[in-house]
Short mmCIF file of C-alpha atoms and ligand atoms in Angstrom, two decimals:
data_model
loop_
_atom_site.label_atom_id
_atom_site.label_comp_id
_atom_site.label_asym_id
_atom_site.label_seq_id
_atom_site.Cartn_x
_atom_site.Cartn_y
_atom_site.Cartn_z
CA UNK I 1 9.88 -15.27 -19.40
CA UNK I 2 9.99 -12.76 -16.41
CA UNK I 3 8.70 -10.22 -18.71
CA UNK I 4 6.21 -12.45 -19.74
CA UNK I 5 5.00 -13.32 -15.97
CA UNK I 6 5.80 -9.66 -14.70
CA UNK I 7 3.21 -8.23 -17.45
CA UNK I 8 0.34 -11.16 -16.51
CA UNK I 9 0.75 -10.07 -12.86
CA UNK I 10 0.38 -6.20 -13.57
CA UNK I 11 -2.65 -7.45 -15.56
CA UNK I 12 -4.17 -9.78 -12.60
CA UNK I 13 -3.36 -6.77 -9.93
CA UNK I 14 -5.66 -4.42 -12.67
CA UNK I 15 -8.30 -6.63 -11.83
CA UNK I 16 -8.36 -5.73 -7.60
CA UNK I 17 -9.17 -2.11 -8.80
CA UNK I 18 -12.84 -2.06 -8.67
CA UNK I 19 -12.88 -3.92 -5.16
CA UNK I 20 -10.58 -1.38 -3.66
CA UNK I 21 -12.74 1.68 -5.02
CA UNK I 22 -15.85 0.24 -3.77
CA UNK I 23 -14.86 -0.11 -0.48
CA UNK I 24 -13.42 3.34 0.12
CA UNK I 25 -16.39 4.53 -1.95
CA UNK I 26 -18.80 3.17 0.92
CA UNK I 27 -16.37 4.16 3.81
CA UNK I 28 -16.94 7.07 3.66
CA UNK I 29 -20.01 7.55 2.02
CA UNK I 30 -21.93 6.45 5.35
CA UNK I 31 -21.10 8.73 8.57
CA UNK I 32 -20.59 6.31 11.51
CA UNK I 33 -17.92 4.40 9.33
CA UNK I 34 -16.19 7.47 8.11
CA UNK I 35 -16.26 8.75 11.84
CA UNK I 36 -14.72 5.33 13.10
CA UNK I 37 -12.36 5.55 10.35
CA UNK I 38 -11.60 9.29 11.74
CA UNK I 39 -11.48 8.18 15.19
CA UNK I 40 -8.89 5.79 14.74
CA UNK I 41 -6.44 7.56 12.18
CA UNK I 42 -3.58 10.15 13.52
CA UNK I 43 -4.86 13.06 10.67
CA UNK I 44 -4.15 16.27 12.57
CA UNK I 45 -2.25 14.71 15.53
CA UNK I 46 1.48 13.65 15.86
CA UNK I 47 2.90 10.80 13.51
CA UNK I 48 2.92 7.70 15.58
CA UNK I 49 3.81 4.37 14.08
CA UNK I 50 3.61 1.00 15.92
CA UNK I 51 7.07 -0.24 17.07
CA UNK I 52 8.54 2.82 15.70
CA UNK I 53 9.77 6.09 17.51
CA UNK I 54 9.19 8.29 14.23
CA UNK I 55 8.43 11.12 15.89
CA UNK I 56 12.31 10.80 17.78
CA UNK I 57 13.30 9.90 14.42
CA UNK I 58 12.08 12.48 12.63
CA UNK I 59 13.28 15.16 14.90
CA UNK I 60 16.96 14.25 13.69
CA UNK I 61 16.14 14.77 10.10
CA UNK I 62 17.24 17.79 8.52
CA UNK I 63 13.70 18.99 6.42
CA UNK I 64 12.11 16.06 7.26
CA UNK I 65 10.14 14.53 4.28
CA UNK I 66 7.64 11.62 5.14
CA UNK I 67 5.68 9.75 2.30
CA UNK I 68 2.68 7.01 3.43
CA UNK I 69 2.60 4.78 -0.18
CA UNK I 70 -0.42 2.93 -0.53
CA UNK I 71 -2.37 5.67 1.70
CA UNK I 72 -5.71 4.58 0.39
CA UNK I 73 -8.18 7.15 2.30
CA UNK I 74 -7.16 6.12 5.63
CA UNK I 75 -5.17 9.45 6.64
CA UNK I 76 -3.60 6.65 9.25
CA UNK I 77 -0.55 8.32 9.44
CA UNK I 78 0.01 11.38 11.87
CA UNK I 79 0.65 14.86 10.36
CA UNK I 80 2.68 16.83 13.18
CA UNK I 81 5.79 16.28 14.75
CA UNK I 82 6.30 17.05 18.63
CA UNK I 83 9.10 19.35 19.18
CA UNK I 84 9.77 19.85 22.76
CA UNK I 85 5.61 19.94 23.72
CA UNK I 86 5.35 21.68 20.37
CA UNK I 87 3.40 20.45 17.60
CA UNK I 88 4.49 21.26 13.94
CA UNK I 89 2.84 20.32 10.77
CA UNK I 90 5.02 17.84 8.83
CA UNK I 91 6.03 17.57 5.38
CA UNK I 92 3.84 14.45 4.58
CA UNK I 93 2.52 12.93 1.19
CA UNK I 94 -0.63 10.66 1.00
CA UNK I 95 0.56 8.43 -2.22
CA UNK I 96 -1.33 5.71 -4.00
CA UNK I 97 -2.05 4.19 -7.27
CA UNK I 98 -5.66 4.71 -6.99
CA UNK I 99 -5.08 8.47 -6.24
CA UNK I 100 -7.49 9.99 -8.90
CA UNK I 101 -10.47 7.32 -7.48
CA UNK I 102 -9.67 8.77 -3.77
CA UNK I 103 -9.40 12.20 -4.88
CA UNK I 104 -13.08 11.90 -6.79
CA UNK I 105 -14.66 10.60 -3.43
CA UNK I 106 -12.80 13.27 -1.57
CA UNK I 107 -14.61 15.15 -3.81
CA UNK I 108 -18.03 13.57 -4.04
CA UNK I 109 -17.93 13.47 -0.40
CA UNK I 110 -16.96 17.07 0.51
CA UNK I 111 -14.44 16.42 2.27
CA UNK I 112 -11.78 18.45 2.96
CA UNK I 113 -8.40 16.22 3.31
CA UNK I 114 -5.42 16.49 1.35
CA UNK I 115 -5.80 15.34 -2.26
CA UNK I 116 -3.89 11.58 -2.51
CA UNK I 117 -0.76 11.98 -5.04
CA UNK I 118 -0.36 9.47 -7.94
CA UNK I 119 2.42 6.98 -6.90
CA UNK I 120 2.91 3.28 -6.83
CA UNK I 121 5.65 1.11 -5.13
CA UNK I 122 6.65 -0.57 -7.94
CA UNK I 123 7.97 2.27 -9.61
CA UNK I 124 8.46 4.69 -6.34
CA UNK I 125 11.87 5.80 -7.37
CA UNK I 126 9.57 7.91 -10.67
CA UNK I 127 7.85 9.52 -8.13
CA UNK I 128 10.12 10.25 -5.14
CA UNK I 129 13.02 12.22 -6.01
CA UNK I 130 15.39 10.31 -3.79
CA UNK I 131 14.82 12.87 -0.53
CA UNK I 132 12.41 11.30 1.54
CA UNK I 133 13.05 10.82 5.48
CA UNK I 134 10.21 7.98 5.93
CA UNK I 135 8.10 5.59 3.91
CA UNK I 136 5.61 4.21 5.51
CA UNK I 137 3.79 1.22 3.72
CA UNK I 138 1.31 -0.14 5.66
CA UNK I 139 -1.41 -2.97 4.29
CA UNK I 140 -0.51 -2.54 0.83
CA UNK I 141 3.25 -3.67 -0.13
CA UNK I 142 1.11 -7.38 -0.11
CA UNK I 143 -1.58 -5.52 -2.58
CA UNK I 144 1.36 -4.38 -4.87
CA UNK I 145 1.82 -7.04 -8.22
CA UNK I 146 5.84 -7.20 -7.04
CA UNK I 147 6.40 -6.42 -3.17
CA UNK I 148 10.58 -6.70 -3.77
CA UNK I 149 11.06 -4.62 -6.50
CA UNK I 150 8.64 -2.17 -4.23
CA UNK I 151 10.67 -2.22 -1.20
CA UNK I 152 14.21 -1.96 -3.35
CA UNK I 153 12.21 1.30 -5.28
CA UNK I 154 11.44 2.75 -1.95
CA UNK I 155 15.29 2.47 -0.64
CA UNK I 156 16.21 4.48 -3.47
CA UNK I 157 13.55 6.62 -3.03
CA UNK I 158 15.28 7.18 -0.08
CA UNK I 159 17.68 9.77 1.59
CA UNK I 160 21.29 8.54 3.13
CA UNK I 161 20.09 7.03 6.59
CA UNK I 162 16.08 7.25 5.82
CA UNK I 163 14.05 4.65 6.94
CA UNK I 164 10.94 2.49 4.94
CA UNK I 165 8.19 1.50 7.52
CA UNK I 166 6.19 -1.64 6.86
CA UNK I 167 3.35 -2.82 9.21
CA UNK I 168 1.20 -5.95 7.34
CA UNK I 169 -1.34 -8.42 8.50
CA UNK I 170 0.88 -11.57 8.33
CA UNK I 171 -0.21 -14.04 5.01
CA UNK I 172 -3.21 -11.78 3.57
CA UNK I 173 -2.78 -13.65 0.58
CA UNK I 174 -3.08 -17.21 1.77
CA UNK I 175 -6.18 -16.06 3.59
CA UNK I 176 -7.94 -14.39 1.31
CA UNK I 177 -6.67 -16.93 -1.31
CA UNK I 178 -5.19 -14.98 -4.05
CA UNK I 179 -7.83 -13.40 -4.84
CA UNK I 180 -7.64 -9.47 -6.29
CA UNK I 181 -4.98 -7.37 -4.80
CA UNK I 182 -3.52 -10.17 -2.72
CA UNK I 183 -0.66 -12.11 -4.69
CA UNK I 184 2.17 -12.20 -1.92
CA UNK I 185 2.66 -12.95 1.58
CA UNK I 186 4.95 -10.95 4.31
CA UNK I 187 5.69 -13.12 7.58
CA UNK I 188 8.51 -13.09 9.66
CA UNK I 189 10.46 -16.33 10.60
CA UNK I 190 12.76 -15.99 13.40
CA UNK I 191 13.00 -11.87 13.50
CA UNK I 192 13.67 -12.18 9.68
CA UNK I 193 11.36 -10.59 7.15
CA UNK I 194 10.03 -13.19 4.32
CA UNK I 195 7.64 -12.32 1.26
CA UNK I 196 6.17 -15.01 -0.38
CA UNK I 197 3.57 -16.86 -2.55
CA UNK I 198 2.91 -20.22 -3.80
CA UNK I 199 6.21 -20.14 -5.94
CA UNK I 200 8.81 -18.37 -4.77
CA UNK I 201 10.46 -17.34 -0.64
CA UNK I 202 12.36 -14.09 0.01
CA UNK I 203 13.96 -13.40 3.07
CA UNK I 204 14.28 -9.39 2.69
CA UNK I 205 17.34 -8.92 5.19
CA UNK I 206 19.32 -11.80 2.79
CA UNK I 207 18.55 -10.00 0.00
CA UNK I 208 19.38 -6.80 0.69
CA UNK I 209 22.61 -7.27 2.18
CA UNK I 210 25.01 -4.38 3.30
CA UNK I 211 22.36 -1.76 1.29
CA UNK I 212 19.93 -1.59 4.23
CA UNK I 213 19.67 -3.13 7.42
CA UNK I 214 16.30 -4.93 8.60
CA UNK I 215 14.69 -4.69 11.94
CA UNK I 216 11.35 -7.23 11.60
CA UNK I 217 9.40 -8.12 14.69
CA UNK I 218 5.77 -9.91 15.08
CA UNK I 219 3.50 -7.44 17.01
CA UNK I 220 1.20 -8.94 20.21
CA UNK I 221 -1.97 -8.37 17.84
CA UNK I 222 0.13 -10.29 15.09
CA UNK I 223 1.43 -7.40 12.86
CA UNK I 224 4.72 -7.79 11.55
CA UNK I 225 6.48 -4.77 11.28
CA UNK I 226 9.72 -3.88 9.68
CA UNK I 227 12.21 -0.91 9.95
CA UNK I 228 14.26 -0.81 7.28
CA UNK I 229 17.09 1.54 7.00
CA UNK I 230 19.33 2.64 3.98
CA UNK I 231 22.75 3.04 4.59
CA UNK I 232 25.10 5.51 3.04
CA UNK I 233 25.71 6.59 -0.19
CA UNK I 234 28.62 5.00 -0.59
CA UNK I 235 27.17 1.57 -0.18
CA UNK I 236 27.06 0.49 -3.39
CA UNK I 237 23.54 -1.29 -4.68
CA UNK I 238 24.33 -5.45 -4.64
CA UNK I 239 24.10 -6.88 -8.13
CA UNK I 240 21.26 -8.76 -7.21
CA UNK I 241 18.66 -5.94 -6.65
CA UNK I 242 19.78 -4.11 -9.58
CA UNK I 243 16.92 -6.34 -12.11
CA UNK I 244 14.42 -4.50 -10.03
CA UNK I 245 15.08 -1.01 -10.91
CA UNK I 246 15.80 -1.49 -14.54
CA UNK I 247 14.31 1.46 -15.99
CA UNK I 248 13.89 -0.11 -19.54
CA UNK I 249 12.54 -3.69 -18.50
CA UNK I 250 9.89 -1.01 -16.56
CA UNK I 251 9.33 0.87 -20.37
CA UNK I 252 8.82 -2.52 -22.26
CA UNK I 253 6.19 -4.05 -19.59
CA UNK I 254 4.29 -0.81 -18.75
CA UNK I 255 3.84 -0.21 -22.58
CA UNK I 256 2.71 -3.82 -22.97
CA UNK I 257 0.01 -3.62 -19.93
CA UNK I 258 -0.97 -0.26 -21.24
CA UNK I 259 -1.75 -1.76 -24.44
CA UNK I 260 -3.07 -5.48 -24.05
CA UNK I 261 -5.51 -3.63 -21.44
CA UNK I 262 -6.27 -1.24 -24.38
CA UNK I 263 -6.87 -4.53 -26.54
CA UNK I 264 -9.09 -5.87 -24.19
CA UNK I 265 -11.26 -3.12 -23.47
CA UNK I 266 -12.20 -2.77 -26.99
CA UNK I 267 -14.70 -5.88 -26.53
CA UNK I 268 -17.87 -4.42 -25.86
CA UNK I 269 -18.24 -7.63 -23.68
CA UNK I 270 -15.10 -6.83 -21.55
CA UNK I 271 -16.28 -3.60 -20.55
CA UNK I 272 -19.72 -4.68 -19.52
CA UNK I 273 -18.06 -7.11 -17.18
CA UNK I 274 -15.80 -4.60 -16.30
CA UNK I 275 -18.66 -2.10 -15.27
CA UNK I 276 -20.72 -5.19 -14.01
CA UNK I 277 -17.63 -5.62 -11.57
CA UNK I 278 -17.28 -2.00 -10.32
CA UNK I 279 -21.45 -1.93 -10.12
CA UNK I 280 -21.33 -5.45 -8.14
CA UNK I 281 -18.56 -4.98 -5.16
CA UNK I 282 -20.26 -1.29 -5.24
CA UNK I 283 -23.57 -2.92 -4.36
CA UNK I 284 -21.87 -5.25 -1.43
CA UNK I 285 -19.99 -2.55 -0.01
CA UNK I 286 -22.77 -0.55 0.46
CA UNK I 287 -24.51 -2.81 2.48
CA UNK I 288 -21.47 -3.84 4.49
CA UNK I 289 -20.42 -0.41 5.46
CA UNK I 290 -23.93 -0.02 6.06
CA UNK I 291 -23.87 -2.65 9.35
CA UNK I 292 -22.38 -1.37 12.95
CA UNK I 293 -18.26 -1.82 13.11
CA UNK I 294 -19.02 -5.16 15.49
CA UNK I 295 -21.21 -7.24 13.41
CA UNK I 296 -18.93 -6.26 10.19
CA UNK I 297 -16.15 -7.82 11.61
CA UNK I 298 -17.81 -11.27 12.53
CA UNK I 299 -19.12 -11.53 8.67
CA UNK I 300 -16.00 -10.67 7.92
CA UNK I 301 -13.92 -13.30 9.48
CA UNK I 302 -16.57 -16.04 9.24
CA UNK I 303 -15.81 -15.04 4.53
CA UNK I 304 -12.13 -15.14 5.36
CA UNK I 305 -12.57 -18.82 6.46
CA UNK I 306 -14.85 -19.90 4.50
C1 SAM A 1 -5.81 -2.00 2.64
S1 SAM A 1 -5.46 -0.47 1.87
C2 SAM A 1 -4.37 0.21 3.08
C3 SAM A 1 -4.56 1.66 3.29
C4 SAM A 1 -3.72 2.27 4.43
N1 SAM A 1 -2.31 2.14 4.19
C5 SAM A 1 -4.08 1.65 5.75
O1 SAM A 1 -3.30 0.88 6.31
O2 SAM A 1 -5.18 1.95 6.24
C6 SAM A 1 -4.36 -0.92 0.58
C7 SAM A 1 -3.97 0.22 -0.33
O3 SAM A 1 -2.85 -0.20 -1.10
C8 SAM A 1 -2.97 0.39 -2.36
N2 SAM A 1 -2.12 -0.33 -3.32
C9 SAM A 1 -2.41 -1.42 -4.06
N3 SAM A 1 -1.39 -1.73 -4.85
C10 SAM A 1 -0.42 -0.82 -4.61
C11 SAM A 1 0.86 -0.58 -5.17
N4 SAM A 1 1.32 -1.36 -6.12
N5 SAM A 1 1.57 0.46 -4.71
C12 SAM A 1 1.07 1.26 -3.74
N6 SAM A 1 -0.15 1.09 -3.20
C13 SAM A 1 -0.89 0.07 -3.63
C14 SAM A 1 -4.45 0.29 -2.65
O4 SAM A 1 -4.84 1.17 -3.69
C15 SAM A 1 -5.04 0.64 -1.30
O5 SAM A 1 -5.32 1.99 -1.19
#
């Protein structure tokens, strides 16, 4: 039954690809938006995260090791650390699940950035070999098709002590009503972190018990941001997060996606809609990257309410 369900989300979260694409695809294929984009990222400057010192943070890591999951082309994350008035370049890893997209509009665009590495939350632990210092996931543990098991992956993705960094929009999913990407919610209630959709509530900090500890505070512009540390070694993982990093459970429902999608994709009617989709969202992304930063914004609130 979980399988079942896990497998028909995986499917549905397929589906947000050719959105995603198109927009990055138009970012930066038109100047001013690839300059704002530039403007307001940290790429070449010192890591600075809202409501989070990870710079002083940082500085206490031996080798520090930073990884920003669910990237996307934004290059958001700072790249130096500030030693005493000194800047050094840090150890950081642009990861995402659409890496080989990004890295052929890197490409198509000229631009010289670092390449995005393959990597998705849900199975972070395959990717990270357990020594990272940070993870930041920002915008994008609410695009992932299981936002739990991605946070439990990411603690033991982890070093002893490291810390996961999440900064969301609160409720993406209830505004943009479930559609693509956007199956779960992240709020807090009362300083406590809770992920949810229409049929189940998680309160993260409950959940994770004496593994990690959870900091979770609403922003003034409404982001809720959460600092979530690992403790030691020695803490033991609690019974209840162990379902989420069961490597075989992962075998039997990536082979099934793999495969059903497979199925599918032999109709030659499937993969016209298919292309139809990535031609389509290519199409309205063009013209709304094409409009000044302002007037996007308005359009784009008055289609969030609508
Ligand atoms: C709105 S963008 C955020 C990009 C960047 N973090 C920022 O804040 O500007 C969301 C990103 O999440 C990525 N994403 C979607 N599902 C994911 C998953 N399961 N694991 C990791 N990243 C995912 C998408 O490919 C996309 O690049």
């Amino acid at each position: 039954m979980i399988k079942a369900n896990s497998t028909a989300i995986t499917e549905q979260w397929l589906g947000g690809i050719s959105y995603e694409v198109a927009f990055w695809n138009n970012v930066y294929r038109w100047p001013h938006t690839f300059q704002g984009l530039m403007s307001w990222a940290h790429y070449g400057s010192v890591i600075s995260l809202e409501g989070f010192d990870a710079n002083a943070f940082l500085l206490t890591q031996d080798h520090p090791k930073v990884y920003d999951v669910g990237a996307g082309l934004s290059y958001a994350v700072g790249d130096h650390l500030d030693k005493e008035g000194e800047l050094i370049p840090l150890d950081i890893h642009y990861m995402d699940p659409l890496a080989n997209y990004f890295n052929r509009i890197l490409k198509k665009y000229k631009k010289t950035l670092p390449a995005v590495e393959f990597g998705m939350t849900e199975y972070l632990s395959a990717f990270i070999p357990g020594d990272a210092s940070l993870i930041t996931i920002q915008n994008a543990l609410d695009h992932s098709s299981s936002p739990i098991k991605g946070i439990v992956e990411a603690l033991v993705a982890l070093r002893e002590g490291g810390v996961l960094y999440l900064n969301h929009h609160p409720n993406e999913a209830e505004i943009e009503h479930y559609k693509g990407f956007h199956q779960y919610n992240i709020d807090e209630t009362a300083g406590e972190l809770v992920i949810w959709n229409q049929s189940e509530k998680i309160y993260v900090g409950r959940l994770l018990g004496a593994f990690a500890s959870v900091e979770t505070k609403r922003m003034d512009n409404g982001h809720i941001v959460s600092i979530i540390r690992k403790q030691g070694d020695d803490v033991s993982m609690p019974a209840p997060l162990c379902k989420y990093v069961d490597h075989q459970a992962d075998k039997a429902e990536l082979c099934e996606v793999l495969l059903r999608y497979q199925f599918h994709n032999t109709s030659l009617v499937k993969n016209m809609k298919n292309s139809f989709r990535f031609g389509m969202f290519n199409v309205v992304q063009f013209l709304a990257q094409m409009l000044p930063w302002n007037l996007k914004m308005k359009v784009k609130r008055l289609i969030k309410q609508a």
